[in-house]
Coordinates of C-alpha atoms (C1' of nucleotides) in Angstrom, one line a residue:
Chain A
M989 CA 118.2 -169.5 156.1
S990 CA 119.5 -173.0 156.1
G991 CA 120.6 -173.2 152.5
D992 CA 122.8 -170.6 150.9
H993 CA 121.0 -170.6 147.6
W994 CA 117.4 -170.7 148.8
V995 CA 115.2 -168.8 146.5
P996 CA 112.0 -167.0 147.6
P997 CA 108.9 -168.1 145.9
P998 CA 107.9 -165.8 143.0
V999 CA 104.3 -164.5 142.9
L1000 CA 102.2 -162.8 140.3
L1001 CA 100.9 -159.3 141.0
T1002 CA 97.6 -157.9 139.9
V1003 CA 96.2 -154.5 140.3
D1004 CA 92.5 -154.2 141.1
L1005 CA 90.5 -151.1 141.2
V1006 CA 87.6 -149.9 143.3
I1007 CA 86.2 -147.0 141.2
L1008 CA 83.5 -145.1 142.9
T1009 CA 81.3 -142.4 141.5
L1010 CA 77.9 -140.8 142.0
R1011 CA 75.0 -141.4 139.6
E1012 CA 71.5 -140.1 140.4
S1013 CA 72.5 -139.4 144.0
C1014 CA 73.5 -143.0 144.5
L1015 CA 77.0 -144.5 145.0
H1016 CA 78.1 -146.7 142.1
A1017 CA 81.1 -148.8 141.5
L1018 CA 82.5 -149.9 138.1
L1019 CA 82.3 -153.6 137.6
I1020 CA 83.1 -155.8 134.6
E1021 CA 81.9 -159.1 133.5
R1022 CA 84.8 -161.4 133.2
G1023 CA 85.4 -162.8 129.7
I1024 CA 87.9 -165.5 130.7
E1025 CA 88.4 -168.1 133.3
P1026 CA 88.5 -168.3 136.2
H1027 CA 85.1 -166.9 137.3
Q1028 CA 84.2 -166.4 133.6
G1029 CA 80.9 -164.6 133.4
A1030 CA 81.0 -163.4 137.0
L1031 CA 81.2 -159.7 137.9
A1032 CA 84.5 -158.5 139.1
L1033 CA 86.5 -155.3 139.8
P1034 CA 88.4 -154.0 136.9
G1035 CA 92.1 -154.8 137.0
G1036 CA 94.8 -156.9 135.6
F1037 CA 98.3 -158.2 135.9
L1038 CA 101.4 -156.1 136.2
G1039 CA 102.3 -155.1 132.7
H1040 CA 106.1 -155.6 132.7
E1041 CA 109.0 -156.1 135.1
K1042 CA 109.6 -152.4 135.5
E1043 CA 106.1 -151.0 135.8
D1044 CA 105.3 -149.0 138.9
L1045 CA 102.3 -150.1 140.9
M1046 CA 100.4 -146.8 140.7
M1047 CA 101.3 -146.5 137.0
A1048 CA 99.7 -149.9 136.5
A1049 CA 96.6 -148.6 138.3
H1050 CA 96.5 -145.6 136.0
R1051 CA 96.9 -147.8 133.0
E1052 CA 94.1 -150.1 134.0
L1053 CA 92.0 -147.0 134.8
A1054 CA 92.5 -145.8 131.2
E1055 CA 92.1 -149.2 129.6
E1056 CA 89.0 -150.4 131.4
A1057 CA 87.3 -147.2 132.4
G1058 CA 88.6 -144.6 130.0
L1059 CA 89.6 -142.4 132.8
G1060 CA 92.7 -140.2 132.6
P1061 CA 94.9 -139.3 135.5
D1062 CA 93.4 -135.7 135.7
Q1063 CA 90.6 -134.9 138.0
L1064 CA 90.7 -138.2 139.6
H1065 CA 91.6 -139.3 143.1
L1066 CA 93.7 -142.4 143.3
E1067 CA 95.1 -144.0 146.5
Q1068 CA 96.3 -147.4 147.5
L1069 CA 93.7 -149.4 149.4
G1070 CA 95.6 -152.5 150.5
V1071 CA 97.0 -155.9 149.5
Y1072 CA 95.0 -159.1 149.3
G1073 CA 97.1 -162.2 149.2
A1074 CA 95.3 -165.1 150.7
P1075 CA 97.0 -168.2 149.3
D1076 CA 93.9 -169.7 147.8
R1077 CA 92.2 -166.6 146.5
D1078 CA 93.1 -167.4 142.9
P1079 CA 93.0 -170.9 141.4
R1080 CA 95.7 -170.2 138.9
G1081 CA 98.4 -170.1 141.6
R1082 CA 99.8 -167.5 144.0
V1083 CA 98.4 -164.3 142.8
V1084 CA 98.6 -161.3 145.1
S1085 CA 96.4 -158.3 144.3
V1086 CA 97.2 -154.7 145.1
A1087 CA 93.9 -152.8 145.4
Y1088 CA 93.5 -149.1 144.6
L1089 CA 90.6 -146.8 145.4
A1090 CA 89.7 -144.3 142.7
I1091 CA 87.1 -141.6 143.1
A1092 CA 85.7 -140.1 139.9
P1093 CA 83.3 -137.3 139.2
R1094 CA 80.1 -138.1 137.4
L1095 CA 81.0 -139.3 133.9
P1096 CA 79.3 -138.9 130.6
E1097 CA 78.3 -142.5 130.1
P1098 CA 79.2 -146.0 131.2
V1099 CA 82.3 -147.1 129.3
A1100 CA 82.1 -150.1 127.0
G1101 CA 83.7 -151.5 123.9
T1102 CA 87.1 -151.3 125.5
D1103 CA 89.4 -154.0 126.8
A1104 CA 86.9 -155.5 129.2
S1105 CA 84.1 -157.5 127.7
Q1106 CA 81.6 -155.4 129.5
A1107 CA 81.8 -152.6 132.0
C1108 CA 78.9 -151.1 133.9
W1109 CA 78.3 -148.9 136.8
T1110 CA 76.6 -150.8 139.5
P1111 CA 75.1 -149.4 142.7
V1112 CA 77.3 -150.6 145.6
E1113 CA 74.3 -151.7 147.6
Q1114 CA 73.4 -154.0 144.8
A1115 CA 76.9 -155.2 144.2
L1116 CA 77.4 -156.1 147.8
S1117 CA 74.0 -157.9 148.2
V1118 CA 74.0 -161.6 148.7
D1119 CA 72.7 -162.6 145.3
S1120 CA 75.5 -160.9 143.4
Q1121 CA 78.5 -163.0 143.7
L1122 CA 81.7 -161.1 142.8
A1123 CA 84.7 -163.0 141.6
F1124 CA 87.7 -163.8 143.8
D1125 CA 87.7 -161.8 147.1
H1126 CA 86.4 -158.7 145.3
E1127 CA 83.4 -158.4 147.6
Q1128 CA 85.8 -157.9 150.5
I1129 CA 87.9 -155.4 148.5
L1130 CA 84.9 -153.5 147.5
T1131 CA 83.6 -153.4 151.0
D1132 CA 87.0 -152.1 152.2
G1133 CA 87.0 -149.5 149.5
V1134 CA 83.6 -148.2 150.4
D1135 CA 84.6 -148.2 154.1
R1136 CA 87.7 -146.3 153.3
A1137 CA 85.8 -143.7 151.4
R1138 CA 83.3 -143.3 154.2
E1139 CA 86.0 -142.7 156.7
K1140 CA 88.0 -140.3 154.6
L1141 CA 84.9 -138.2 154.0
E1142 CA 85.0 -137.4 157.7
R1143 CA 88.5 -136.1 157.9
S1144 CA 89.5 -135.1 154.4
A1145 CA 88.3 -133.0 151.5
L1146 CA 87.9 -136.2 149.5
A1147 CA 84.2 -135.5 148.8
T1148 CA 85.1 -132.9 146.2
A1149 CA 86.7 -135.6 144.1
F1150 CA 83.2 -136.9 143.4
C1151 CA 82.2 -133.5 141.9
G1152 CA 83.3 -131.8 138.8
P1153 CA 85.7 -128.8 138.7
T1154 CA 82.9 -126.6 140.1
F1155 CA 79.9 -127.7 142.2
T1156 CA 77.2 -126.4 144.5
I1157 CA 77.0 -127.0 148.2
S1158 CA 73.9 -129.1 147.6
E1159 CA 75.8 -131.3 145.2
L1160 CA 78.5 -131.7 147.9
Q1161 CA 75.8 -132.7 150.4
D1162 CA 74.5 -135.2 147.9
V1163 CA 78.0 -136.8 148.0
Y1164 CA 78.0 -137.2 151.8
E1165 CA 74.5 -138.5 151.9
A1166 CA 75.1 -141.0 149.2
V1167 CA 78.4 -142.3 150.5
W1168 CA 77.3 -142.4 154.1
G1169 CA 73.8 -143.5 153.3
V1170 CA 72.2 -141.1 155.8
P1171 CA 70.3 -137.9 155.4
L1172 CA 71.9 -134.6 156.6
D1173 CA 70.4 -131.3 157.6
A1174 CA 71.1 -128.9 154.8
R1175 CA 71.4 -125.8 157.0
N1176 CA 73.9 -127.4 159.4
F1177 CA 75.8 -128.7 156.3
Y1178 CA 76.0 -125.2 154.8
R1179 CA 77.3 -123.8 158.1
K1180 CA 79.9 -126.5 158.6
V1181 CA 81.2 -126.6 155.1
Q1182 CA 81.6 -122.8 154.9
S1183 CA 83.2 -122.5 158.4
V1184 CA 86.1 -124.8 157.5
D1185 CA 88.5 -122.4 156.0
G1186 CA 90.0 -123.5 152.7
F1187 CA 87.7 -126.5 152.1
I1188 CA 85.7 -124.9 149.3
V1189 CA 86.2 -121.5 147.7
P1190 CA 83.8 -119.5 145.6
A1191 CA 84.2 -120.0 141.9
G1192 CA 83.2 -116.7 140.4
P1193 CA 79.8 -115.1 140.3
S1194 CA 78.5 -117.7 137.9
R1195 CA 75.6 -119.8 138.8
K1196 CA 73.6 -122.6 137.3
T1197 CA 70.0 -123.3 137.7
D1198 CA 68.0 -126.4 138.5
G1199 CA 64.4 -125.2 138.9
G1200 CA 64.7 -123.2 142.1
R1201 CA 66.9 -120.4 143.2
P1202 CA 70.3 -120.4 141.5
A1203 CA 73.1 -121.8 143.6
R1204 CA 76.6 -120.4 144.0
L1205 CA 79.4 -122.3 142.5
F1206 CA 82.4 -123.5 144.4
R1207 CA 85.6 -125.3 143.6
P1208 CA 87.9 -127.4 145.9
G1209 CA 90.1 -125.3 148.2
P1210 CA 93.7 -125.9 149.3
R1211 CA 92.7 -127.6 152.5
T1212 CA 93.0 -131.4 152.4
T1213 CA 92.3 -132.3 156.0
L1214 CA 89.3 -131.2 158.0
H1215 CA 89.8 -130.0 161.5
P1216 CA 87.5 -130.6 163.3
P1217 CA 86.2 -133.5 161.2
M1218 CA 82.8 -133.7 159.5
M1219 CA 80.6 -135.5 161.9
R1220 CA 78.8 -138.6 160.7
P1221 CA 75.5 -139.5 162.5
L1222 CA 76.1 -142.7 164.3
S1223 CA 74.2 -145.7 163.1
E1224 CA 76.7 -148.5 163.3
A1225 CA 78.6 -147.0 166.2
D1226 CA 76.1 -148.2 168.7
R1227 CA 76.4 -151.8 167.7
E1228 CA 80.1 -151.6 168.4
T1229 CA 79.3 -150.5 171.9
A1230 CA 78.1 -153.9 173.0
Chain B
M253 CA 96.3 -158.9 125.1
S254 CA 97.9 -159.3 121.7
G255 CA 99.5 -162.7 122.4
D256 CA 97.6 -165.6 123.8
H257 CA 100.4 -167.0 125.9
W258 CA 101.7 -163.8 127.4
V259 CA 103.0 -164.4 130.9
P260 CA 102.9 -161.7 133.6
P261 CA 106.2 -160.8 135.2
P262 CA 106.8 -162.6 138.5
V263 CA 107.9 -160.6 141.5
L264 CA 109.4 -161.4 144.8
L265 CA 107.5 -160.5 147.9
T266 CA 108.9 -159.4 151.2
V267 CA 107.1 -158.6 154.5
D268 CA 108.5 -155.6 156.4
L269 CA 107.5 -154.7 159.9
V270 CA 107.1 -151.4 161.7
I271 CA 107.1 -152.4 165.3
L272 CA 106.3 -149.6 167.7
T273 CA 106.5 -149.6 171.5
L274 CA 107.0 -147.2 174.3
R275 CA 110.3 -147.1 176.3
E276 CA 110.8 -144.4 179.0
S277 CA 107.8 -142.4 177.7
C278 CA 109.4 -142.3 174.2
L279 CA 108.2 -143.9 171.0
H280 CA 110.6 -146.5 169.8
A281 CA 110.8 -148.7 166.7
L282 CA 112.6 -152.0 166.3
L283 CA 115.5 -151.8 163.8
I284 CA 118.0 -154.3 162.7
E285 CA 121.5 -154.0 161.3
R286 CA 121.6 -155.7 158.0
G287 CA 124.0 -158.6 157.8
I288 CA 124.0 -159.1 154.1
E289 CA 123.9 -157.1 150.9
P290 CA 122.3 -155.0 149.7
H291 CA 122.7 -152.2 152.3
Q292 CA 124.9 -154.4 154.5
G293 CA 125.5 -152.7 157.8
A294 CA 122.7 -150.2 157.4
L295 CA 119.7 -150.0 159.7
A296 CA 116.5 -151.5 158.4
L297 CA 113.1 -152.6 159.4
P298 CA 112.8 -156.3 160.3
G299 CA 111.4 -158.4 157.6
G300 CA 112.1 -161.0 155.0
F301 CA 110.9 -162.8 152.0
L302 CA 107.8 -164.8 151.8
G303 CA 108.6 -168.2 153.2
H304 CA 106.9 -170.5 150.8
E305 CA 104.4 -170.5 148.0
K306 CA 101.4 -171.1 150.2
E307 CA 102.2 -168.8 153.1
D308 CA 99.6 -166.2 154.0
L309 CA 100.8 -162.6 154.2
M310 CA 99.8 -162.0 157.8
M311 CA 101.1 -165.4 158.8
A312 CA 104.4 -164.3 157.3
A313 CA 104.3 -161.1 159.3
H314 CA 103.7 -163.1 162.5
R315 CA 106.5 -165.4 161.6
E316 CA 109.0 -162.5 161.1
L317 CA 107.6 -161.0 164.3
A318 CA 108.6 -164.2 166.2
E319 CA 111.9 -164.7 164.5
E320 CA 113.3 -161.2 164.6
A321 CA 111.6 -159.7 167.6
G322 CA 110.6 -162.7 169.7
L323 CA 107.0 -161.5 169.8
G324 CA 104.1 -163.9 169.9
P325 CA 100.7 -163.3 168.3
D326 CA 99.1 -162.7 171.7
Q327 CA 98.7 -159.2 173.2
L328 CA 100.0 -157.6 170.0
H329 CA 98.2 -155.4 167.5
L330 CA 99.1 -156.2 163.9
E331 CA 97.6 -154.5 160.8
Q332 CA 98.5 -154.1 157.2
L333 CA 100.2 -150.8 156.4
G334 CA 100.6 -150.8 152.7
V335 CA 102.5 -152.0 149.7
Y336 CA 105.8 -150.5 148.5
G337 CA 106.7 -151.5 145.0
A338 CA 108.7 -148.9 143.3
P339 CA 110.6 -150.7 140.5
D340 CA 114.0 -149.5 141.6
R341 CA 113.6 -149.9 145.4
D342 CA 115.7 -153.1 145.5
P343 CA 118.8 -153.6 143.4
R344 CA 118.3 -157.4 143.4
G345 CA 115.3 -157.0 141.0
R346 CA 111.6 -156.6 141.3
V347 CA 111.0 -156.9 145.0
V348 CA 107.6 -155.7 146.3
S349 CA 107.3 -155.2 150.1
V350 CA 104.1 -155.6 152.1
A351 CA 104.5 -153.5 155.2
Y352 CA 102.7 -154.3 158.5
L353 CA 102.3 -152.1 161.5
A354 CA 102.7 -153.8 164.9
I355 CA 102.1 -152.2 168.3
A356 CA 103.7 -154.0 171.2
P357 CA 103.5 -153.3 175.0
R358 CA 106.7 -152.5 176.8
L359 CA 108.9 -155.6 176.6
P360 CA 111.4 -157.0 179.0
E361 CA 114.5 -156.3 176.9
P362 CA 115.7 -155.6 173.4
V363 CA 115.8 -158.9 171.6
A364 CA 119.1 -160.1 170.1
G365 CA 120.8 -163.3 169.3
T366 CA 118.1 -164.4 167.0
D367 CA 117.9 -164.4 163.2
A368 CA 118.9 -160.9 162.6
S369 CA 122.5 -159.9 163.3
Q370 CA 121.4 -157.2 165.6
A371 CA 118.1 -155.9 166.8
C372 CA 117.7 -152.7 168.8
W373 CA 114.9 -150.4 169.9
T374 CA 115.5 -147.0 168.4
P375 CA 113.7 -143.8 169.2
V376 CA 111.7 -142.9 166.0
E377 CA 112.8 -139.3 166.1
Q378 CA 116.4 -140.5 165.9
A379 CA 115.6 -143.2 163.3
L380 CA 113.9 -140.6 161.1
S381 CA 116.6 -138.0 161.4
V382 CA 118.7 -137.1 158.4
D383 CA 121.9 -138.7 159.6
S384 CA 120.5 -142.1 160.1
Q385 CA 120.1 -143.6 156.6
L386 CA 117.7 -146.5 156.6
A387 CA 118.0 -149.2 154.0
F388 CA 115.7 -149.3 150.9
D389 CA 112.6 -147.1 151.3
H390 CA 112.3 -148.0 154.9
E391 CA 112.3 -144.4 156.0
Q392 CA 109.2 -143.8 154.1
I393 CA 107.6 -147.0 155.5
L394 CA 108.5 -146.0 159.0
T395 CA 107.1 -142.5 158.5
D396 CA 103.9 -144.0 157.2
G397 CA 103.6 -146.3 160.1
V398 CA 104.1 -143.6 162.7
D399 CA 101.5 -141.4 160.9
R400 CA 99.1 -144.3 160.8
A401 CA 99.5 -144.8 164.5
R402 CA 99.0 -141.1 165.2
E403 CA 95.8 -141.1 163.2
K404 CA 94.4 -144.3 164.7
L405 CA 95.0 -143.0 168.2
E406 CA 92.4 -140.4 167.5
R407 CA 89.6 -142.6 166.5
S408 CA 90.3 -146.0 167.9
A409 CA 91.3 -147.7 171.1
L410 CA 94.7 -148.6 169.7
A411 CA 96.5 -146.8 172.5
T412 CA 95.8 -149.7 174.8
A413 CA 97.9 -151.9 172.6
F414 CA 100.9 -150.0 173.8
C415 CA 100.1 -151.0 177.4
G416 CA 100.1 -154.3 179.2
P417 CA 97.0 -156.2 180.2
T418 CA 96.3 -153.6 182.9
F419 CA 97.4 -150.0 183.0
T420 CA 96.7 -146.7 184.7
I421 CA 95.2 -143.7 183.1
S422 CA 98.5 -141.9 183.5
E423 CA 100.2 -144.7 181.5
L424 CA 97.6 -144.3 178.8
Q425 CA 98.2 -140.6 178.7
D426 CA 101.9 -141.3 178.4
V427 CA 101.1 -143.2 175.2
Y428 CA 99.2 -140.4 173.7
E429 CA 101.8 -137.8 174.6
A430 CA 104.7 -139.9 173.2
V431 CA 103.0 -140.9 170.0
W432 CA 101.6 -137.5 169.3
G433 CA 104.6 -135.6 170.7
V434 CA 102.5 -133.1 172.5
P435 CA 101.6 -132.6 176.2
L436 CA 98.1 -133.2 177.3
D437 CA 96.2 -131.9 180.2
A438 CA 95.8 -134.7 182.7
R439 CA 92.4 -133.6 184.1
N440 CA 90.8 -133.3 180.7
F441 CA 92.3 -136.6 179.7
Y442 CA 90.8 -138.3 182.7
R443 CA 87.4 -136.9 181.9
K444 CA 87.5 -137.8 178.3
V445 CA 88.8 -141.3 178.7
Q446 CA 86.3 -142.2 181.4
S447 CA 83.4 -140.6 179.5
V448 CA 83.8 -142.8 176.4
D449 CA 81.8 -145.9 177.4
G450 CA 83.6 -149.2 177.0
F451 CA 87.0 -147.7 176.2
I452 CA 88.6 -148.8 179.4
V453 CA 87.1 -150.8 182.2
P454 CA 88.2 -151.0 185.9
A455 CA 90.4 -154.0 186.5
G456 CA 89.6 -155.0 190.1
P457 CA 90.4 -153.0 193.2
S458 CA 94.1 -153.7 192.9
R459 CA 96.5 -150.8 192.6
K460 CA 100.1 -150.3 192.0
T461 CA 102.3 -147.6 193.4
D462 CA 104.9 -145.3 191.9
G463 CA 105.7 -142.9 194.7
G464 CA 102.5 -141.0 195.1
R465 CA 98.9 -141.9 195.5
P466 CA 98.1 -145.4 194.1
A467 CA 96.4 -145.3 190.8
R468 CA 93.4 -147.4 189.8
L469 CA 94.1 -150.1 187.3
F470 CA 92.1 -150.5 184.0
R471 CA 92.1 -152.9 181.1
P472 CA 91.0 -152.5 177.5
G473 CA 87.2 -152.4 177.1
P474 CA 85.1 -153.8 174.2
R475 CA 84.9 -150.5 172.4
T476 CA 87.3 -150.3 169.4
T477 CA 86.2 -147.0 167.8
L478 CA 86.0 -143.7 169.7
H479 CA 83.0 -141.5 169.1
P480 CA 83.6 -138.6 169.3
P481 CA 87.3 -139.0 168.6
M482 CA 90.1 -138.1 170.9
M483 CA 91.1 -134.6 170.0
R484 CA 94.7 -134.0 169.0
P485 CA 96.0 -130.4 169.5
L486 CA 96.7 -129.0 166.1
S487 CA 100.4 -128.3 165.4
E488 CA 100.7 -129.4 161.8
A489 CA 97.2 -128.7 160.9
D490 CA 97.8 -125.0 160.5
R491 CA 100.6 -125.4 158.0
E492 CA 98.2 -127.3 155.8
T493 CA 96.0 -124.3 155.8
A494 CA 98.2 -122.3 153.6
Chain C
dT878 C1' 104.1 -138.6 214.4
dA879 C1' 103.9 -134.4 211.9
dG880 C1' 105.0 -132.4 208.3
dA881 C1' 106.6 -132.2 203.1
dC882 C1' 106.3 -134.3 198.7
dT883 C1' 104.5 -136.9 194.9
dT884 C1' 101.1 -138.6 192.2
dA885 C1' 96.0 -139.5 191.5
dC886 C1' 91.7 -137.7 191.0
dT887 C1' 87.3 -134.4 191.2
dG888 C1' 85.1 -130.0 190.0
dT889 C1' 84.1 -125.5 187.8
dC890 C1' 83.5 -122.1 184.1
dA891 C1' 83.6 -120.0 179.7
dC892 C1' 83.8 -121.1 175.0
dT893 C1' 83.0 -123.7 170.7
dC894 C1' 80.7 -126.9 168.0
dT895 C1' 76.7 -129.6 166.9
dG896 C1' 71.8 -130.9 166.2
dA897 C1' 67.2 -129.3 165.7
dC898 C1' 64.2 -126.1 164.5
dA899 C1' 61.9 -121.3 161.4
dG900 C1' 61.9 -118.1 158.1
dG901 C1' 63.5 -115.1 154.2
dA902 C1' 65.6 -114.8 149.2
dA903 C1' 65.7 -115.7 144.3
dG904 C1' 64.6 -117.8 140.5
dA905 C1' 60.9 -120.7 137.2
dC906 C1' 56.1 -121.9 136.0
dC907 C1' 51.2 -121.0 135.6
Chain D
dG1044 C1' 50.9 -111.8 140.8
dG1045 C1' 50.6 -116.1 143.1
dT1046 C1' 52.8 -120.6 143.8
dC1047 C1' 56.4 -123.8 143.6
dT1048 C1' 61.1 -125.2 144.1
dT1049 C1' 65.5 -124.7 145.7
dC1050 C1' 69.0 -121.9 148.1
dC1051 C1' 70.6 -119.6 152.1
dT1052 C1' 70.7 -117.1 156.8
dG1053 C1' 69.6 -117.1 161.7
dT1054 C1' 68.4 -118.7 166.5
dC1055 C1' 68.7 -121.6 170.6
dA1056 C1' 69.5 -125.4 173.8
dG1057 C1' 72.7 -129.1 174.8
dA1058 C1' 77.0 -131.6 174.4
dG1059 C1' 82.0 -131.4 174.3
dT1060 C1' 86.5 -129.1 175.0
dG1061 C1' 90.3 -126.3 176.9
dA1062 C1' 92.0 -123.9 180.9
dC1063 C1' 92.6 -123.9 185.6
dA1064 C1' 92.1 -124.9 191.2
dG1065 C1' 91.6 -127.8 194.8
dT1066 C1' 91.3 -132.3 197.3
dA1067 C1' 92.7 -137.3 198.3
dA1068 C1' 96.0 -140.9 199.3
dG1069 C1' 99.9 -142.8 199.5
dT1070 C1' 105.6 -142.4 200.5
dC1071 C1' 109.6 -140.1 202.4
dT1072 C1' 112.0 -137.5 205.9
dA1073 C1' 113.0 -135.5 210.2

DNA sequence: TAGACTTACTGTCACTCTGACAGGAAGACC
DNA sequence: GGTCTTCCTGTCAGAGTGACAGTAAGTCTA
């Protein structure tokens, strides 16, 4: 505050998206192959610069969601994940990224032929493996997004966002098992899910078959927070003990 | 992507701080009275613009923490809270704020005579009441910060950040009661806290008195996450049921 | 020095929730 | 009609929680 007309340094804002969905009982994220420098040819999260001076951040996220993934704002969970603003994260200068986490139900087909040169659903395990180098700090952002989803499955009804408008309890269990990466006991899962009032509500007498006994259909209930939380079997908790 | 030399709109970045502490068993936040326009004279969260082009975001938070609150980086929890970037939140133009949540142990005295015209610890209940109008969207940021602290007390060892290097179990219970705003049973609290391995560890045979029987001293343990979580009596959970 | 008082701490008991099993119900396929 | 698959309902022991009583170890007061 020494000078009177000191001007703060301007920065450029990007919005990056961690879009998660389930495909064949496996957690996938949408990645694009970058068509321009920097990191041309590398895999990256979909995203882009703020459109104009007056664009709201979440509106920008919705816009990118539509442009790069063909996803409308309906039936889609979208929440802010965090800011990533290390000074050297982008060689073009000071670019700060606002990351959003989107949860989408299973979609017809991988989107392509849109703005991004190529968009493909990639298993997160593969995307986070050592040999797949993501652009910028997108590996960190993706890791944080998956962690956030794992945590929110414990205490919120977020899991239903992975499903369509109606779903069976088995499908919901698939979500938990895929995101957490651990098997769950179906019987205890049935009991728990049905005991939490307002989590899922029956969706008519309709049923759909898949080889065995037809399953009842449910749809998301009004409850958004789970008390008590859904318990996740500890696998990483013990290494934090030491 | 119609033009080849389209330039993204630059924005200005501020770092705002929600600094929480306990004073007389009551949750307080540090607020300053703004000395300049806009919102001159109104109460606001401490914060300021990014210092220079190469400044890291968390470093900027630490800098503001030192300038406006006199708090060093030691013995202080600091984490990112979120981004607040509504287009009309600042009349000066497009100013996007990165909010950080800081938890500080009880400090000697309210800081003043530093950069800000006036800094004072304010009970959060009072700061969030209708008659105290905070500048910008700082009421929302403060609300989010308090909510974040409430949630993290359930599943992490964050409560120890409110205490000094050593503390008694009663002091720790004070933290939970003040942040959650509900009374807890001391006996159950003792049992729970001591049963979670690595949460708190005895700090020597020393004791300090406060009128009654001397209490054992503890210090934070290596455990950062609590499994199973500390249970919060439901008060707002039932209104989410409807 | 013997209370009274304050705070710290240890147990106990009933209840709920969870994890780990077995077994029946309802369709499709052969 | 059997067999397969998937869906769904119970049962039981152990862990964890909420509610409550009682003891321990200091200070203060008379």
